[in-house]
PDB file of C-alpha atoms in Angstrom:
ATOM      1  CA  MET A   1     -16.158  -3.035   7.091  1.00 41.00           C
ATOM      2  CA  SER A   2     -14.810  -6.527   6.616  1.00 40.00           C
ATOM      3  CA  THR A   3     -12.107  -7.705   9.007  1.00 43.00           C
ATOM      4  CA  SER A   4     -11.027 -10.805   7.116  1.00 42.00           C
ATOM      5  CA  SER A   5     -11.376 -12.491   3.782  1.00 40.00           C
ATOM      6  CA  ALA A   6     -14.028 -15.158   3.838  1.00 43.00           C
ATOM      7  CA  PRO A   7     -14.089 -17.543   0.867  1.00 44.00           C
ATOM      8  CA  ASP A   8     -16.772 -15.424  -0.828  1.00 48.00           C
ATOM      9  CA  ASP A   9     -14.915 -12.127  -0.239  1.00 59.00           C
ATOM     10  CA  PRO A  10     -13.066 -10.615  -3.196  1.00 71.00           C
ATOM     11  CA  GLU A  11      -9.323 -11.065  -3.289  1.00 91.00           C
ATOM     12  CA  ARG A  12      -7.809  -8.180  -1.353  1.00 96.00           C
ATOM     13  CA  THR A  13      -4.930  -6.044  -2.565  1.00 97.00           C
ATOM     14  CA  CYS A  14      -2.048  -5.041  -0.325  1.00 97.00           C
ATOM     15  CA  PRO A  15      -1.313  -1.337  -0.902  1.00 97.00           C
ATOM     16  CA  SER A  16       2.181  -1.702   0.562  1.00 95.00           C
ATOM     17  CA  SER A  17       3.682  -4.584  -1.369  1.00 95.00           C
ATOM     18  CA  SER A  18       7.191  -5.343  -2.624  1.00 93.00           C
ATOM     19  CA  CYS A  19       8.821  -4.373  -5.891  1.00 95.00           C
ATOM     20  CA  GLU A  20       8.524  -7.559  -7.905  1.00 95.00           C
ATOM     21  CA  PRO A  21       7.392  -8.466 -11.414  1.00 97.00           C
ATOM     22  CA  GLY A  22       3.606  -8.370 -11.667  1.00 97.00           C
ATOM     23  CA  ALA A  23       3.161  -5.873  -8.824  1.00 97.00           C
ATOM     24  CA  LYS A  24       1.423  -2.598  -9.606  1.00 98.00           C
ATOM     25  CA  LEU A  25       3.152   0.737  -9.198  1.00 98.00           C
ATOM     26  CA  ILE A  26       0.617   2.862  -7.337  1.00 97.00           C
ATOM     27  CA  GLY A  27       2.687   5.788  -6.126  1.00 95.00           C
ATOM     28  CA  VAL A  28       5.916   7.726  -5.968  1.00 96.00           C
ATOM     29  CA  VAL A  29       7.341   8.971  -2.674  1.00 95.00           C
ATOM     30  CA  GLY A  30       7.907  12.707  -2.915  1.00 94.00           C
ATOM     31  CA  ALA A  31      10.639  14.835  -1.359  1.00 94.00           C
ATOM     32  CA  ASP A  32       8.297  15.584   1.560  1.00 93.00           C
ATOM     33  CA  GLY A  33       7.958  11.852   2.300  1.00 90.00           C
ATOM     34  CA  THR A  34       4.351  11.524   1.184  1.00 91.00           C
ATOM     35  CA  VAL A  35       3.103   9.354  -1.633  1.00 93.00           C
ATOM     36  CA  GLY A  36       1.768  10.849  -4.838  1.00 93.00           C
ATOM     37  CA  TYR A  37      -0.441   8.378  -6.660  1.00 93.00           C
ATOM     38  CA  VAL A  38      -0.059   7.007 -10.169  1.00 94.00           C
ATOM     39  CA  SER A  39      -3.350   6.719 -12.005  1.00 90.00           C
ATOM     40  CA  PRO A  40      -4.053   4.218 -13.294  1.00 94.00           C
ATOM     41  CA  PRO A  41      -1.689   1.835 -11.466  1.00 96.00           C
ATOM     42  CA  LEU A  42       1.009   0.422 -13.727  1.00 97.00           C
ATOM     43  CA  GLU A  43       1.965  -3.250 -13.766  1.00 97.00           C
ATOM     44  CA  ILE A  44       5.718  -3.560 -13.413  1.00 98.00           C
ATOM     45  CA  ASP A  45       7.939  -6.083 -15.154  1.00 98.00           C
ATOM     46  CA  ALA A  46      11.363  -7.616 -14.483  1.00 98.00           C
ATOM     47  CA  ASP A  47      13.112  -4.791 -16.349  1.00 97.00           C
ATOM     48  CA  PHE A  48      11.498  -2.166 -14.102  1.00 97.00           C
ATOM     49  CA  VAL A  49      12.420  -4.185 -11.004  1.00 96.00           C
ATOM     50  CA  GLU A  50      16.052  -4.524 -12.101  1.00 96.00           C
ATOM     51  CA  ARG A  51      16.350  -0.789 -12.787  1.00 95.00           C
ATOM     52  CA  ALA A  52      14.502   0.217  -9.627  1.00 95.00           C
ATOM     53  CA  ARG A  53      16.845  -1.860  -7.468  1.00 92.00           C
ATOM     54  CA  ARG A  54      19.793   0.289  -8.510  1.00 92.00           C
ATOM     55  CA  GLY A  55      20.472   2.849  -5.805  1.00 82.00           C
ATOM     56  CA  ARG A  56      18.120   3.195  -2.859  1.00 86.00           C
ATOM     57  CA  THR A  57      15.608   0.477  -2.059  1.00 92.00           C
ATOM     58  CA  PRO A  58      12.653   0.765  -4.484  1.00 95.00           C
ATOM     59  CA  GLU A  59      10.158   0.553  -1.616  1.00 94.00           C
ATOM     60  CA  LYS A  60      11.660   3.780  -0.214  1.00 93.00           C
ATOM     61  CA  ARG A  61      10.956   5.594  -3.487  1.00 95.00           C
ATOM     62  CA  PHE A  62       7.764   3.951  -4.759  1.00 96.00           C
ATOM     63  CA  ARG A  63       4.590   2.300  -3.461  1.00 96.00           C
ATOM     64  CA  PHE A  64       3.531  -0.998  -4.962  1.00 97.00           C
ATOM     65  CA  ALA A  65       0.361  -3.047  -4.677  1.00 97.00           C
ATOM     66  CA  GLY A  66       0.045  -6.797  -4.905  1.00 96.00           C
ATOM     67  CA  PRO A  67      -2.164  -9.585  -3.607  1.00 96.00           C
ATOM     68  CA  CYS A  68      -2.737  -9.553   0.149  1.00 96.00           C
ATOM     69  CA  VAL A  69      -1.209 -12.825   1.355  1.00 95.00           C
ATOM     70  CA  GLU A  70      -2.772 -12.596   4.819  1.00 95.00           C
ATOM     71  CA  GLY A  71      -1.149 -15.185   7.129  1.00 93.00           C
ATOM     72  CA  ARG A  72       1.960 -15.431   4.956  1.00 95.00           C
ATOM     73  CA  CYS A  73       2.774 -11.789   5.776  1.00 94.00           C
ATOM     74  CA  ALA A  74       4.623 -10.700   8.919  1.00 92.00           C
ATOM     75  CA  GLN A  75       2.154  -7.790   9.291  1.00 94.00           C
ATOM     76  CA  TRP A  76      -0.917 -10.052   9.500  1.00 96.00           C
ATOM     77  CA  THR A  77      -2.421 -10.092  12.999  1.00 96.00           C
ATOM     78  CA  GLY A  78      -4.455 -13.250  12.491  1.00 94.00           C
ATOM     79  CA  SER A  79      -7.498 -11.421  11.164  1.00 94.00           C
ATOM     80  CA  ARG A  80      -6.296  -8.024   9.889  1.00 95.00           C
ATOM     81  CA  CYS A  81      -3.405  -6.109   8.406  1.00 96.00           C
ATOM     82  CA  GLY A  82      -1.463  -4.637  11.298  1.00 96.00           C
ATOM     83  CA  VAL A  83       0.132  -1.909   9.178  1.00 95.00           C
ATOM     84  CA  ILE A  84      -2.987   0.197   8.795  1.00 95.00           C
ATOM     85  CA  ASP A  85      -4.069  -0.447  12.381  1.00 95.00           C
ATOM     86  CA  THR A  86      -0.692   0.869  13.583  1.00 94.00           C
ATOM     87  CA  VAL A  87      -0.747   3.909  11.302  1.00 93.00           C
ATOM     88  CA  LEU A  88      -4.260   4.781  12.447  1.00 94.00           C
ATOM     89  CA  THR A  89      -3.020   5.061  16.041  1.00 93.00           C
ATOM     90  CA  THR A  90      -0.493   7.763  15.085  1.00 88.00           C
ATOM     91  CA  PRO A  91      -1.098  11.019  16.965  1.00 88.00           C
ATOM     92  CA  ASP A  92      -2.068  14.002  14.811  1.00 86.00           C
ATOM     93  CA  ARG A  93      -2.984  11.824  11.850  1.00 85.00           C
ATOM     94  CA  PRO A  94      -5.223  13.406   9.230  1.00 84.00           C
ATOM     95  CA  SER A  95      -8.938  12.750   9.487  1.00 83.00           C
ATOM     96  CA  ALA A  96     -10.897  11.131   6.692  1.00 83.00           C
ATOM     97  CA  PRO A  97     -11.553  13.515   3.812  1.00 80.00           C
ATOM     98  CA  GLU A  98     -15.121  14.453   2.936  1.00 84.00           C
ATOM     99  CA  ARG A  99     -14.464  13.307  -0.596  1.00 86.00           C
ATOM    100  CA  LEU A 100     -12.050  10.461  -1.221  1.00 87.00           C
ATOM    101  CA  PRO A 101      -9.289  11.023  -3.759  1.00 81.00           C
ATOM    102  CA  HIS A 102      -9.186   8.842  -6.865  1.00 84.00           C
ATOM    103  CA  CYS A 103      -7.611   5.467  -6.104  1.00 90.00           C
ATOM    104  CA  GLY A 104      -6.885   2.714  -8.593  1.00 92.00           C
ATOM    105  CA  ILE A 105      -7.125  -0.107  -6.026  1.00 96.00           C
ATOM    106  CA  ARG A 106      -9.765   1.028  -3.502  1.00 95.00           C
ATOM    107  CA  SER A 107     -12.334  -1.578  -4.610  1.00 94.00           C
ATOM    108  CA  SER A 108      -9.996  -4.390  -3.533  1.00 96.00           C
ATOM    109  CA  CYS A 109      -7.746  -2.571  -1.018  1.00 97.00           C
ATOM    110  CA  ARG A 110      -7.159  -4.456   2.238  1.00 97.00           C
ATOM    111  CA  TRP A 111      -6.779  -1.226   4.218  1.00 97.00           C
ATOM    112  CA  TYR A 112      -9.982   0.296   2.861  1.00 97.00           C
ATOM    113  CA  ALA A 113     -11.875  -2.945   3.542  1.00 96.00           C
ATOM    114  CA  GLN A 114     -10.687  -2.827   7.149  1.00 96.00           C
ATOM    115  CA  SER A 115     -10.879   0.870   7.960  1.00 95.00           C
ATOM    116  CA  GLY A 116     -12.754   2.701   5.218  1.00 94.00           C
ATOM    117  CA  ALA A 117     -12.040   6.365   4.546  1.00 94.00           C
ATOM    118  CA  GLU A 118      -9.835   6.610   7.631  1.00 93.00           C
ATOM    119  CA  ALA A 119      -7.327   4.384   5.808  1.00 94.00           C
ATOM    120  CA  CYS A 120      -7.451   6.648   2.757  1.00 94.00           C
ATOM    121  CA  ALA A 121      -6.572   9.652   4.921  1.00 92.00           C
ATOM    122  CA  VAL A 122      -3.298   8.142   6.129  1.00 92.00           C
ATOM    123  CA  CYS A 123      -2.393   6.057   3.077  1.00 93.00           C
ATOM    124  CA  PRO A 124      -0.190   8.796   1.508  1.00 91.00           C
ATOM    125  CA  LEU A 125       1.896   8.831   4.697  1.00 90.00           C
ATOM    126  CA  VAL A 126       2.948   5.183   4.442  1.00 91.00           C
ATOM    127  CA  VAL A 127       6.359   4.419   2.962  1.00 88.00           C
ATOM    128  CA  THR A 128       6.825   0.670   2.749  1.00 86.00           C
ATOM    129  CA  ASP A 129      10.553   0.452   3.501  1.00 77.00           C
ATOM    130  CA  LEU A 130      11.889   2.571   6.309  1.00 55.00           C
ATOM    131  CA  ARG A 131      15.243   0.776   6.647  1.00 64.00           C
ATOM    132  CA  GLU A 132      18.313   2.992   6.481  1.00 57.00           C
ATOM    133  CA  SER A 133      20.120   2.770   3.161  1.00 53.00           C
TER     134      SER A 133
END
């Protein structure tokens, strides 16, 4: 798997992006804290963002995808996304499924490019914003 984006690599998608116009809604966080995926991903607009910001932080309730900004992101390690690397070190994490579930961003997903099916196994466990609110 690729560990960085070379100039000839496709643009990578961050599967844990912010709620902002142009981002894609890829999932909804369920009552059990896991993400249920929206298929196909839906591009969100300013109206969605304004409504979603009422109440709890949108990133606590939804998962969004956007362009991976690599070095402009606090999670970038210099060559990889640190989020998925950290999640993959979690004890008792699920193992990669034999058959991957449908995913609307897998072909460009940063996490999949780095870690393959192992990333897909833990992806539903990631909630972007864990701040108390």
